[in-house]
Amino acid sequence: MTETGVRLPYKIGQGYDLHRLVTGQKLMIGGIQIESPVGCEAHSDGDVVLHALIDALLGACALGDIGDHFPPSDDQYKGMDSSAFLAKILPLVTDTGYTAGNVDVTVFLEKPKLGPYKIAIRQKLAQLLGISLNCVSVKAKTAEKFPPVGTQEAIAASVTVLLYLST
Ligand code: MG
C-alpha cells in the first residue's frame, strides 16, 4: 500500500504488551529464550517485546494492531514464534515507504534479571529488523514488588520505534 497524503520524513510508533507468567511455559523476550521457572501464558509464544515492537511498527504506519493482523481466535497462530509475526509485518511497513531507524525497548520484569541477556536481545532485534546494533536499545525495569509485575505474576514491555521515509 503506497501512502497517500502527507509524507512525513519520520514517523514514530509506540507499543505495549503484558502477559501473565505461569509455571511450565518458556519465557521468550525479544526472540531470546530466558532461563526462568515461569514463562508466558499466551496464544503464541508470548514474547512481549516482539508483540510491543510489532504494535509500535504498525502504529507508526497507522496499520492497526497485532490483533487485527493475527487474531488470537485463529488457531494457525497457536504457539507461533513471534519473530514469524514480525517477518510478516515488516513488508507491510516497507510498502508504506518507511524503514525502521531506531528502536528503544523497556522490559518490565521482576525476575530473572535481564542484564546477562540484554546484548543477545539487542543483537536479535537488530538482526530481525535489519538495522545496526547501536540503533537498538534494551532497558530492564523491576516494579518494586508492586503487582502484577513486581509480584512476578506478569511481564510487560514498552517499545518506541522511529521510522524514516526511505522511498
Ligand atoms: Mg502479546
Coordinates of N, CA and C and ligand atoms in Angstrom, one line a residue:
M1 N 0.9 -1.2 0.0 CA 0.0 0.0 0.0 C 0.9 1.2 0.0
T2 N 0.8 2.0 -1.0 CA 1.5 3.3 -1.1 C 0.8 4.3 -0.3
E3 N 1.5 5.0 0.6 CA 0.8 6.0 1.4 C 0.4 7.2 0.6
T4 N -0.8 7.7 0.8 CA -1.2 8.9 0.2 C -1.3 10.0 1.2
G5 N -1.3 11.3 0.8 CA -1.4 12.4 1.7 C 0.0 12.8 2.2
V6 N 0.1 13.2 3.4 CA 1.3 13.7 4.0 C 2.4 12.7 4.0
R7 N 3.6 13.0 3.5 CA 4.7 12.1 3.6 C 5.7 12.7 4.6
L8 N 5.5 12.4 5.8 CA 6.5 12.9 6.8 C 7.8 12.3 6.7
P9 N 8.9 13.0 6.9 CA 10.3 12.4 6.8 C 10.5 11.3 7.9
Y10 N 9.8 11.5 9.0 CA 9.9 10.5 10.1 C 8.5 10.2 10.7
K11 N 8.4 9.0 11.2 CA 7.1 8.6 11.9 C 7.5 7.8 13.1
I12 N 6.8 8.1 14.2 CA 7.1 7.4 15.4 C 5.9 6.5 15.8
G13 N 6.3 5.4 16.5 CA 5.2 4.5 16.9 C 5.6 3.9 18.3
Q14 N 4.6 3.6 19.0 CA 4.8 3.0 20.3 C 3.9 1.8 20.5
G15 N 4.4 0.8 21.3 CA 3.6 -0.4 21.5 C 3.9 -0.8 23.0
Y16 N 2.9 -1.5 23.5 CA 2.9 -2.0 24.9 C 2.3 -3.4 24.9
D17 N 2.8 -4.3 25.7 CA 2.2 -5.6 25.9 C 2.5 -6.1 27.3
L18 N 1.6 -6.9 27.7 CA 1.7 -7.6 29.0 C 1.2 -9.0 28.9
H19 N 1.9 -9.9 29.6 CA 1.4 -11.3 29.6 C 1.5 -11.8 31.0
R20 N 0.6 -12.7 31.4 CA 0.6 -13.4 32.7 C 1.8 -14.4 32.7
L21 N 2.5 -14.5 33.8 CA 3.6 -15.5 33.9 C 3.0 -16.7 34.7
V22 N 3.3 -17.9 34.1 CA 2.9 -19.1 34.8 C 4.0 -20.2 34.7
T23 N 3.9 -21.2 35.6 CA 5.0 -22.2 35.5 C 4.7 -23.1 34.3
G24 N 5.7 -23.8 33.8 CA 5.6 -24.7 32.8 C 5.6 -24.1 31.4
Q25 N 5.9 -22.8 31.2 CA 5.9 -22.2 29.9 C 7.3 -21.6 29.7
K26 N 7.8 -21.5 28.5 CA 9.1 -20.9 28.3 C 8.9 -19.4 28.3
L27 N 10.0 -18.7 28.6 CA 10.0 -17.3 28.6 C 10.8 -16.7 27.5
M28 N 10.1 -16.1 26.5 CA 10.8 -15.6 25.3 C 10.7 -14.1 25.4
I29 N 11.9 -13.4 25.3 CA 12.0 -12.0 25.3 C 12.8 -11.5 24.2
G30 N 12.2 -10.8 23.3 CA 12.9 -10.3 22.1 C 13.5 -11.4 21.2
G31 N 12.8 -12.5 21.2 CA 13.3 -13.6 20.4 C 14.4 -14.5 21.0
I32 N 14.7 -14.2 22.3 CA 15.7 -15.0 23.0 C 15.0 -15.7 24.2
Q33 N 15.3 -17.0 24.3 CA 14.8 -17.8 25.4 C 15.6 -17.5 26.7
I34 N 14.8 -17.1 27.7 CA 15.4 -16.7 29.0 C 15.3 -17.9 30.0
E35 N 16.3 -18.2 30.7 CA 16.3 -19.2 31.8 C 15.4 -18.7 32.9
S36 N 14.2 -19.4 33.1 CA 13.3 -18.9 34.1 C 12.3 -20.0 34.5
P37 N 11.9 -20.1 35.8 CA 11.0 -21.1 36.3 C 9.6 -20.8 35.8
V38 N 9.3 -19.6 35.3 CA 8.0 -19.2 34.8 C 8.1 -18.6 33.4
G39 N 7.0 -18.8 32.6 CA 7.0 -18.2 31.3 C 5.6 -17.7 31.0
C40 N 5.5 -17.2 29.7 CA 4.2 -16.5 29.4 C 3.1 -17.4 29.0
E41 N 1.9 -17.1 29.6 CA 0.7 -17.7 29.2 C 0.2 -16.9 28.0
A42 N 0.1 -17.6 26.9 CA -0.2 -16.8 25.7 C -0.7 -17.7 24.6
H43 N -1.3 -17.2 23.6 CA -1.8 -18.0 22.4 C -0.6 -18.3 21.6
S44 N 0.3 -17.3 21.4 CA 1.6 -17.5 20.6 C 2.7 -17.9 21.6
D45 N 3.9 -17.5 21.3 CA 5.0 -17.8 22.3 C 5.0 -16.8 23.4
G46 N 4.2 -15.8 23.3 CA 4.0 -14.8 24.4 C 5.2 -13.8 24.6
D47 N 5.9 -13.6 23.5 CA 7.1 -12.7 23.5 C 6.6 -11.2 23.6
V48 N 6.6 -10.6 24.8 CA 6.0 -9.3 25.0 C 6.8 -8.2 24.2
V49 N 8.1 -8.4 24.1 CA 8.9 -7.4 23.3 C 8.6 -7.4 21.9
L50 N 8.5 -8.6 21.3 CA 8.2 -8.6 19.8 C 6.8 -8.2 19.6
H51 N 5.8 -8.5 20.5 CA 4.5 -8.0 20.3 C 4.4 -6.5 20.4
A52 N 5.1 -5.9 21.4 CA 5.1 -4.5 21.5 C 5.8 -3.8 20.4
L53 N 6.8 -4.5 19.9 CA 7.5 -3.9 18.7 C 6.6 -3.9 17.5
I54 N 5.9 -5.0 17.3 CA 5.0 -5.1 16.1 C 3.9 -4.0 16.2
D55 N 3.4 -3.8 17.4 CA 2.4 -2.7 17.6 C 3.0 -1.4 17.4
A56 N 4.3 -1.2 17.8 CA 4.9 0.1 17.5 C 5.1 0.3 16.0
L57 N 5.5 -0.7 15.3 CA 5.7 -0.6 13.8 C 4.4 -0.3 13.1
L58 N 3.3 -1.1 13.5 CA 2.0 -0.9 12.9 C 1.5 0.5 13.3
G59 N 1.7 0.9 14.5 CA 1.2 2.2 15.0 C 1.8 3.4 14.2
A60 N 3.1 3.3 14.0 CA 3.8 4.3 13.2 C 3.2 4.5 11.8
C61 N 2.8 3.4 11.3 CA 2.3 3.4 9.9 C 0.7 3.4 9.9
A62 N 0.1 3.5 11.0 CA -1.4 3.6 11.1 C -2.0 2.3 10.4
L63 N -1.4 1.2 10.7 CA -1.8 -0.1 10.1 C -2.6 -1.0 11.0
G64 N -3.1 -0.4 12.1 CA -3.9 -1.3 13.0 C -3.0 -1.8 14.1
D65 N -3.4 -2.9 14.7 CA -2.6 -3.5 15.8 C -2.4 -5.0 15.5
I66 N -1.6 -5.6 16.4 CA -1.2 -7.0 16.2 C -2.4 -8.0 16.2
G67 N -3.5 -7.6 17.0 CA -4.7 -8.4 17.0 C -5.5 -8.4 15.7
D68 N -5.4 -7.2 15.0 CA -6.0 -7.1 13.7 C -5.4 -8.1 12.7
H69 N -4.0 -8.2 12.8 CA -3.3 -9.0 11.8 C -3.2 -10.5 12.1
F70 N -3.1 -10.8 13.4 CA -3.0 -12.1 13.9 C -4.0 -12.4 15.0
P71 N -5.3 -12.6 14.7 CA -6.3 -12.7 15.7 C -6.1 -13.9 16.6
P72 N -6.1 -13.7 18.0 CA -5.9 -14.8 18.9 C -6.9 -16.0 18.7
S73 N -8.0 -15.6 18.1 CA -9.0 -16.7 17.9 C -8.6 -17.6 16.7
D74 N -7.6 -17.2 16.0 CA -7.2 -18.0 14.8 C -6.2 -19.1 15.2
D75 N -6.5 -20.4 15.1 CA -5.7 -21.4 15.6 C -4.3 -21.6 14.9
Q76 N -4.3 -21.0 13.7 CA -3.0 -21.1 12.9 C -1.8 -20.4 13.6
Y77 N -2.2 -19.5 14.6 CA -1.1 -18.7 15.3 C -0.8 -19.3 16.6
K78 N -1.4 -20.4 17.0 CA -1.2 -21.1 18.3 C 0.3 -21.5 18.5
G79 N 0.9 -21.0 19.5 CA 2.3 -21.4 19.8 C 3.3 -20.8 18.9
M80 N 2.9 -19.9 18.0 CA 3.7 -19.4 16.9 C 4.9 -18.6 17.5
D81 N 6.0 -18.8 16.8 CA 7.2 -18.0 17.1 C 6.9 -16.5 16.7
S82 N 7.0 -15.6 17.6 CA 6.6 -14.2 17.3 C 7.5 -13.5 16.3
S83 N 8.7 -14.1 16.1 CA 9.6 -13.5 15.1 C 9.0 -13.7 13.7
A84 N 8.1 -14.8 13.6 CA 7.4 -15.0 12.3 C 6.3 -13.9 12.1
F85 N 5.7 -13.5 13.2 CA 4.8 -12.4 13.1 C 5.5 -11.1 12.6
L86 N 6.6 -10.9 13.2 CA 7.4 -9.7 12.8 C 7.8 -9.8 11.3
A87 N 8.2 -11.0 10.9 CA 8.6 -11.1 9.5 C 7.4 -10.9 8.5
K88 N 6.2 -11.1 9.0 CA 5.0 -10.8 8.1 C 4.7 -9.3 8.2
I89 N 5.0 -8.7 9.2 CA 4.6 -7.2 9.4 C 5.6 -6.3 8.7
L90 N 6.9 -6.7 8.7 CA 7.9 -5.8 8.1 C 7.7 -5.4 6.7
P91 N 7.2 -6.3 5.8 CA 7.0 -5.9 4.4 C 5.8 -4.9 4.3
L92 N 4.9 -5.0 5.2 CA 3.7 -4.0 5.2 C 4.3 -2.6 5.6
V93 N 5.2 -2.6 6.5 CA 5.8 -1.3 6.8 C 6.6 -0.8 5.6
T94 N 7.5 -1.6 5.0 CA 8.3 -1.2 3.9 C 7.4 -0.7 2.8
D95 N 6.2 -1.4 2.6 CA 5.3 -1.0 1.5 C 4.8 0.5 1.7
T96 N 4.8 1.0 2.9 CA 4.3 2.3 3.1 C 5.4 3.4 2.8
G97 N 6.6 2.8 2.5 CA 7.7 3.7 2.1 C 8.7 4.0 3.3
Y98 N 8.5 3.4 4.4 CA 9.3 3.7 5.6 C 10.1 2.5 6.0
T99 N 11.2 2.9 6.7 CA 12.1 1.8 7.2 C 12.4 2.1 8.7
A100 N 12.6 1.1 9.5 CA 12.9 1.3 10.9 C 14.3 1.9 11.0
G101 N 14.3 3.0 11.8 CA 15.5 3.7 12.1 C 16.1 3.2 13.4
N102 N 15.5 3.6 14.5 CA 16.0 3.0 15.8 C 14.8 2.6 16.7
V103 N 15.1 1.7 17.6 CA 14.1 1.1 18.5 C 14.6 1.3 19.9
D104 N 13.7 1.6 20.8 CA 14.0 1.7 22.2 C 13.0 0.8 23.0
V105 N 13.5 -0.2 23.7 CA 12.7 -1.2 24.4 C 12.9 -1.1 25.9
T106 N 11.8 -1.1 26.6 CA 11.8 -1.3 28.1 C 11.1 -2.6 28.4
V107 N 11.7 -3.4 29.2 CA 11.1 -4.7 29.7 C 10.8 -4.5 31.2
F108 N 9.6 -4.8 31.6 CA 9.2 -4.7 33.0 C 9.1 -6.2 33.5
L109 N 10.0 -6.5 34.4 CA 10.1 -7.9 34.8 C 10.8 -7.9 36.2
E110 N 10.3 -8.6 37.2 CA 10.9 -8.6 38.5 C 12.1 -9.6 38.5
K111 N 11.8 -10.8 38.0 CA 12.9 -11.8 38.0 C 12.7 -12.7 36.7
P112 N 13.7 -13.3 36.1 CA 15.1 -13.1 36.5 C 15.6 -11.7 36.0
K113 N 16.8 -11.4 36.5 CA 17.5 -10.2 36.0 C 17.8 -10.3 34.5
L114 N 17.6 -9.3 33.7 CA 17.8 -9.4 32.3 C 19.2 -9.0 31.9
G115 N 20.0 -8.4 32.8 CA 21.3 -7.9 32.5 C 22.1 -8.9 31.6
P116 N 22.2 -10.1 31.9 CA 23.1 -11.0 31.1 C 22.5 -11.3 29.7
Y117 N 21.3 -11.0 29.5 CA 20.6 -11.3 28.2 C 20.5 -10.0 27.3
K118 N 20.7 -8.9 27.8 CA 20.4 -7.6 27.1 C 21.1 -7.6 25.7
I119 N 22.4 -8.0 25.7 CA 23.2 -7.9 24.5 C 22.6 -8.9 23.4
A120 N 22.2 -10.1 23.9 CA 21.7 -11.1 23.0 C 20.3 -10.6 22.4
I121 N 19.5 -10.0 23.3 CA 18.2 -9.4 22.8 C 18.4 -8.3 21.8
R122 N 19.4 -7.4 22.1 CA 19.7 -6.3 21.2 C 20.1 -6.9 19.8
Q123 N 21.0 -7.9 19.9 CA 21.5 -8.4 18.6 C 20.4 -9.1 17.8
K124 N 19.5 -9.8 18.5 CA 18.4 -10.5 17.8 C 17.5 -9.5 17.2
L125 N 17.2 -8.4 17.9 CA 16.2 -7.4 17.4 C 16.9 -6.7 16.2
A126 N 18.2 -6.4 16.3 CA 18.9 -5.7 15.2 C 18.9 -6.6 14.0
Q127 N 19.1 -7.9 14.2 CA 19.1 -8.9 13.1 C 17.7 -9.0 12.5
L128 N 16.6 -9.1 13.3 CA 15.3 -9.2 12.8 C 14.8 -8.0 12.0
L129 N 15.3 -6.8 12.5 CA 14.9 -5.5 11.8 C 15.8 -5.1 10.7
G130 N 17.0 -5.8 10.6 CA 18.0 -5.4 9.6 C 18.6 -4.0 9.9
I131 N 18.8 -3.7 11.1 CA 19.4 -2.4 11.5 C 20.6 -2.7 12.4
S132 N 21.5 -1.6 12.6 CA 22.7 -1.9 13.4 C 22.4 -1.9 14.9
L133 N 23.3 -2.5 15.5 CA 23.2 -2.7 17.0 C 23.1 -1.4 17.8
N134 N 23.8 -0.4 17.3 CA 23.7 0.9 18.0 C 22.4 1.6 17.8
C135 N 21.5 1.0 17.0 CA 20.2 1.6 16.9 C 19.1 0.8 17.6
V136 N 19.5 -0.1 18.5 CA 18.6 -0.9 19.3 C 19.0 -0.8 20.7
S137 N 18.1 -0.3 21.5 CA 18.3 -0.2 23.0 C 17.3 -1.1 23.7
V138 N 17.9 -1.8 24.7 CA 17.0 -2.6 25.6 C 17.3 -2.3 27.0
K139 N 16.3 -1.8 27.7 CA 16.4 -1.5 29.1 C 15.5 -2.4 29.9
A140 N 15.9 -2.6 31.2 CA 15.1 -3.5 32.0 C 14.7 -2.8 33.3
K141 N 13.5 -2.9 33.7 CA 13.0 -2.3 35.0 C 12.3 -3.4 35.8
T142 N 12.5 -3.3 37.1 CA 11.6 -4.1 38.0 C 10.4 -3.1 38.4
A143 N 9.5 -3.7 39.2 CA 8.4 -2.9 39.6 C 8.3 -2.7 41.1
E144 N 9.4 -2.8 41.8 CA 9.5 -2.5 43.2 C 8.5 -3.4 44.0
K145 N 8.3 -4.6 43.6 CA 7.5 -5.6 44.2 C 6.0 -5.3 44.2
F146 N 5.6 -4.3 43.4 CA 4.1 -4.0 43.3 C 3.5 -4.8 42.1
P147 N 2.3 -5.3 42.3 CA 1.6 -6.1 41.3 C 1.3 -5.4 40.0
P148 N 1.1 -6.1 38.9 CA 1.4 -7.6 38.8 C 2.8 -7.9 38.5
V149 N 3.6 -6.9 37.9 CA 4.9 -7.3 37.5 C 5.8 -7.5 38.7
G150 N 5.7 -6.7 39.7 CA 6.5 -6.8 40.9 C 6.3 -8.0 41.8
T151 N 5.1 -8.6 41.6 CA 4.8 -9.9 42.3 C 5.0 -11.1 41.4
Q152 N 5.7 -10.9 40.3 CA 6.1 -11.9 39.4 C 4.9 -12.7 38.8
E153 N 3.8 -11.9 38.7 CA 2.6 -12.5 38.1 C 2.5 -12.1 36.6
A154 N 3.3 -11.2 36.2 CA 3.3 -10.7 34.8 C 4.6 -10.1 34.3
I155 N 4.7 -10.1 33.0 CA 5.8 -9.4 32.4 C 5.2 -8.4 31.4
A156 N 5.9 -7.3 31.2 CA 5.4 -6.3 30.3 C 6.5 -5.7 29.5
A157 N 6.2 -5.1 28.4 CA 7.2 -4.4 27.6 C 6.6 -3.2 26.9
S158 N 7.4 -2.2 26.8 CA 7.1 -1.0 26.1 C 8.1 -0.7 25.0
V159 N 7.7 -0.4 23.8 CA 8.6 -0.2 22.7 C 8.3 1.1 21.9
T160 N 9.3 1.9 21.7 CA 9.2 3.0 20.8 C 10.0 2.8 19.6
V161 N 9.5 3.1 18.4 CA 10.3 3.0 17.2 C 10.2 4.2 16.3
L162 N 11.3 4.6 15.7 CA 11.3 5.7 14.8 C 11.5 5.1 13.4
L163 N 10.6 5.5 12.5 CA 10.8 5.1 11.1 C 11.2 6.3 10.3
Y164 N 11.9 6.1 9.2 CA 12.3 7.2 8.3 C 11.8 6.9 6.9
L165 N 11.4 8.0 6.2 CA 11.0 7.8 4.8 C 12.1 7.4 3.9
S166 N 12.0 6.2 3.3 CA 13.1 5.7 2.6 C 12.8 5.5 1.1
T167 N 11.6 5.6 0.6 CA 11.3 5.5 -0.8 C 10.4 6.6 -1.3
Ligands
MG1 MG 1.1 -10.3 23.5

